[in-house]
Amino acid sequence: EAIALHGDIESASIGASMTGAILNLLCIMTLQNVYTRIAIYLTNWENHRLRETYDSYLTVKLFAFQFVNSYASLFYVAFFKGQNSGYPGHWTTLFGYRQE
């Protein structure tokens, strides 16, 4: 019975991880569309004379927006997640669950 319980906990953990990964993917894809529209709007607003300069500035904006969009979650996990989780005996909680 202990093996079955371990399997249930493991499958729940995998399910939670997959749900988080899918939600992260959906947010990245949605924000990519939003950021692309913003980059095009801002570049049009700048009113460049030449198509070459328009394309250059649009490329820089798209690169910057997509870089931040794609790697923001990695920076969060690497540098911020766990910083405010507390310490043994005094864990930070939200709705009764530890923040890790």
PDB file of C-alpha atoms in Angstrom:
ATOM      1  CA  GLU A   1       0.000   0.000   0.000  1.00  0.00           C
ATOM      2  CA  ALA A   2       2.917   2.360   0.659  1.00  0.00           C
ATOM      3  CA  ILE A   3       4.033   1.903  -2.951  1.00  0.00           C
ATOM      4  CA  ALA A   4       0.583   2.823  -4.254  1.00  0.00           C
ATOM      5  CA  LEU A   5       0.535   5.939  -2.075  1.00  0.00           C
ATOM      6  CA  HIS A   6       3.969   6.938  -3.351  1.00  0.00           C
ATOM      7  CA  GLY A   7       2.741   6.503  -6.937  1.00  0.00           C
ATOM      8  CA  ASP A   8      -0.276   8.732  -6.295  1.00  0.00           C
ATOM      9  CA  ILE A   9       1.895  11.485  -4.827  1.00  0.00           C
ATOM     10  CA  GLU A  10       4.354  11.207  -7.695  1.00  0.00           C
ATOM     11  CA  SER A  11       1.633  11.375 -10.358  1.00  0.00           C
ATOM     12  CA  ALA A  12       0.063  14.381  -8.616  1.00  0.00           C
ATOM     13  CA  SER A  13       3.431  16.116  -8.588  1.00  0.00           C
ATOM     14  CA  ILE A  14       3.954  15.411 -12.279  1.00  0.00           C
ATOM     15  CA  GLY A  15       0.429  16.646 -13.033  1.00  0.00           C
ATOM     16  CA  ALA A  16       1.035  19.882 -11.137  1.00  0.00           C
ATOM     17  CA  SER A  17       4.349  20.430 -12.924  1.00  0.00           C
ATOM     18  CA  MET A  18       2.768  19.792 -16.327  1.00  0.00           C
ATOM     19  CA  THR A  19      -0.095  22.168 -15.563  1.00  0.00           C
ATOM     20  CA  GLY A  20       2.339  24.907 -14.579  1.00  0.00           C
ATOM     21  CA  ALA A  21       4.430  24.326 -17.707  1.00  0.00           C
ATOM     22  CA  ILE A  22       1.379  24.447 -19.982  1.00  0.00           C
ATOM     23  CA  LEU A  23       0.108  27.656 -18.354  1.00  0.00           C
ATOM     24  CA  ASN A  24       3.567  29.198 -18.744  1.00  0.00           C
ATOM     25  CA  LEU A  25       3.591  28.205 -22.427  1.00  0.00           C
ATOM     26  CA  LEU A  26       0.149  29.743 -22.997  1.00  0.00           C
ATOM     27  CA  CYS A  27       1.205  32.985 -21.299  1.00  0.00           C
ATOM     28  CA  ILE A  28       4.385  33.169 -23.391  1.00  0.00           C
ATOM     29  CA  MET A  29       2.472  32.572 -26.629  1.00  0.00           C
ATOM     30  CA  THR A  30      -0.211  35.125 -25.769  1.00  0.00           C
ATOM     31  CA  LEU A  31       2.271  37.780 -24.691  1.00  0.00           C
ATOM     32  CA  GLN A  32       4.348  37.165 -27.820  1.00  0.00           C
ATOM     33  CA  ASN A  33       1.355  38.231 -29.945  1.00  0.00           C
ATOM     34  CA  VAL A  34       0.737  41.255 -27.731  1.00  0.00           C
ATOM     35  CA  TYR A  35       4.402  42.316 -27.774  1.00  0.00           C
ATOM     36  CA  THR A  36       4.599  41.908 -31.557  1.00  0.00           C
ATOM     37  CA  ARG A  37       1.644  44.253 -31.997  1.00  0.00           C
ATOM     38  CA  ILE A  38       3.176  46.750 -29.555  1.00  0.00           C
ATOM     39  CA  ALA A  39       6.540  46.637 -31.377  1.00  0.00           C
ATOM     40  CA  ILE A  40       4.874  47.256 -34.742  1.00  0.00           C
ATOM     41  CA  TYR A  41       2.773  50.092 -33.311  1.00  0.00           C
ATOM     42  CA  LEU A  42       5.787  51.782 -31.708  1.00  0.00           C
ATOM     43  CA  THR A  43       7.894  51.429 -34.849  1.00  0.00           C
ATOM     44  CA  ASN A  44       5.093  52.866 -36.991  1.00  0.00           C
ATOM     45  CA  TRP A  45       4.759  55.727 -34.524  1.00  0.00           C
ATOM     46  CA  GLU A  46       8.445  56.591 -34.976  1.00  0.00           C
ATOM     47  CA  ASN A  47       7.683  57.305 -38.673  1.00  0.00           C
ATOM     48  CA  HIS A  48      10.955  56.195 -40.300  1.00  0.00           C
ATOM     49  CA  ARG A  49      11.772  57.565 -43.754  1.00  0.00           C
ATOM     50  CA  LEU A  50      13.473  54.428 -45.077  1.00  0.00           C
ATOM     51  CA  ARG A  51      12.228  50.859 -45.012  1.00  0.00           C
ATOM     52  CA  GLU A  52      15.707  49.719 -43.974  1.00  0.00           C
ATOM     53  CA  THR A  53      15.694  51.779 -40.770  1.00  0.00           C
ATOM     54  CA  TYR A  54      12.098  50.731 -40.077  1.00  0.00           C
ATOM     55  CA  ASP A  55      13.099  47.072 -40.340  1.00  0.00           C
ATOM     56  CA  SER A  56      16.180  47.596 -38.162  1.00  0.00           C
ATOM     57  CA  TYR A  57      14.268  49.279 -35.348  1.00  0.00           C
ATOM     58  CA  LEU A  58      11.448  46.739 -35.562  1.00  0.00           C
ATOM     59  CA  THR A  59      13.961  43.889 -35.334  1.00  0.00           C
ATOM     60  CA  VAL A  60      15.550  45.374 -32.210  1.00  0.00           C
ATOM     61  CA  LYS A  61      12.163  45.816 -30.532  1.00  0.00           C
ATOM     62  CA  LEU A  62      10.994  42.319 -31.444  1.00  0.00           C
ATOM     63  CA  PHE A  63      14.243  40.806 -30.173  1.00  0.00           C
ATOM     64  CA  ALA A  64      14.043  42.689 -26.875  1.00  0.00           C
ATOM     65  CA  PHE A  65      10.381  41.839 -26.274  1.00  0.00           C
ATOM     66  CA  GLN A  66      10.792  38.173 -27.206  1.00  0.00           C
ATOM     67  CA  PHE A  67      13.956  37.806 -25.110  1.00  0.00           C
ATOM     68  CA  VAL A  68      12.234  39.177 -22.005  1.00  0.00           C
ATOM     69  CA  ASN A  69       9.087  37.175 -22.715  1.00  0.00           C
ATOM     70  CA  SER A  70      10.916  33.889 -23.258  1.00  0.00           C
ATOM     71  CA  TYR A  71      13.408  34.096 -20.395  1.00  0.00           C
ATOM     72  CA  ALA A  72      11.442  35.935 -17.690  1.00  0.00           C
ATOM     73  CA  SER A  73      10.229  32.689 -16.116  1.00  0.00           C
ATOM     74  CA  LEU A  74      13.785  31.291 -16.029  1.00  0.00           C
ATOM     75  CA  PHE A  75      15.094  34.447 -14.350  1.00  0.00           C
ATOM     76  CA  TYR A  76      12.247  34.229 -11.843  1.00  0.00           C
ATOM     77  CA  VAL A  77      13.085  30.641 -10.922  1.00  0.00           C
ATOM     78  CA  ALA A  78      16.836  31.259 -10.834  1.00  0.00           C
ATOM     79  CA  PHE A  79      16.928  34.495  -8.846  1.00  0.00           C
ATOM     80  CA  PHE A  80      13.635  35.178  -7.066  1.00  0.00           C
ATOM     81  CA  LYS A  81      11.733  31.972  -6.348  1.00  0.00           C
ATOM     82  CA  GLY A  82      12.506  30.777  -2.870  1.00  0.00           C
ATOM     83  CA  GLN A  83      13.978  34.063  -1.682  1.00  0.00           C
ATOM     84  CA  ASN A  84      10.933  34.866   0.440  1.00  0.00           C
ATOM     85  CA  SER A  85       9.938  31.362   1.474  1.00  0.00           C
ATOM     86  CA  GLY A  86      11.052  31.848   5.079  1.00  0.00           C
ATOM     87  CA  TYR A  87      13.103  29.517   7.196  1.00  0.00           C
ATOM     88  CA  PRO A  88      12.407  26.300   9.170  1.00  0.00           C
ATOM     89  CA  GLY A  89       9.691  26.900  11.713  1.00  0.00           C
ATOM     90  CA  HIS A  90       8.667  30.226  10.138  1.00  0.00           C
ATOM     91  CA  TRP A  91       7.697  29.422   6.548  1.00  0.00           C
ATOM     92  CA  THR A  92       5.848  32.015   4.498  1.00  0.00           C
ATOM     93  CA  THR A  93       2.383  30.678   3.730  1.00  0.00           C
ATOM     94  CA  LEU A  94      -0.484  31.596   1.444  1.00  0.00           C
ATOM     95  CA  PHE A  95      -3.843  29.905   2.082  1.00  0.00           C
ATOM     96  CA  GLY A  96      -2.052  27.544   4.460  1.00  0.00           C
ATOM     97  CA  TYR A  97       0.512  26.322   1.928  1.00  0.00           C
ATOM     98  CA  ARG A  98       4.252  27.033   1.973  1.00  0.00           C
ATOM     99  CA  GLN A  99       5.558  29.352  -0.728  1.00  0.00           C
ATOM    100  CA  GLU A 100       8.372  27.524  -2.518  1.00  0.00           C
TER     101      GLU A 100
END
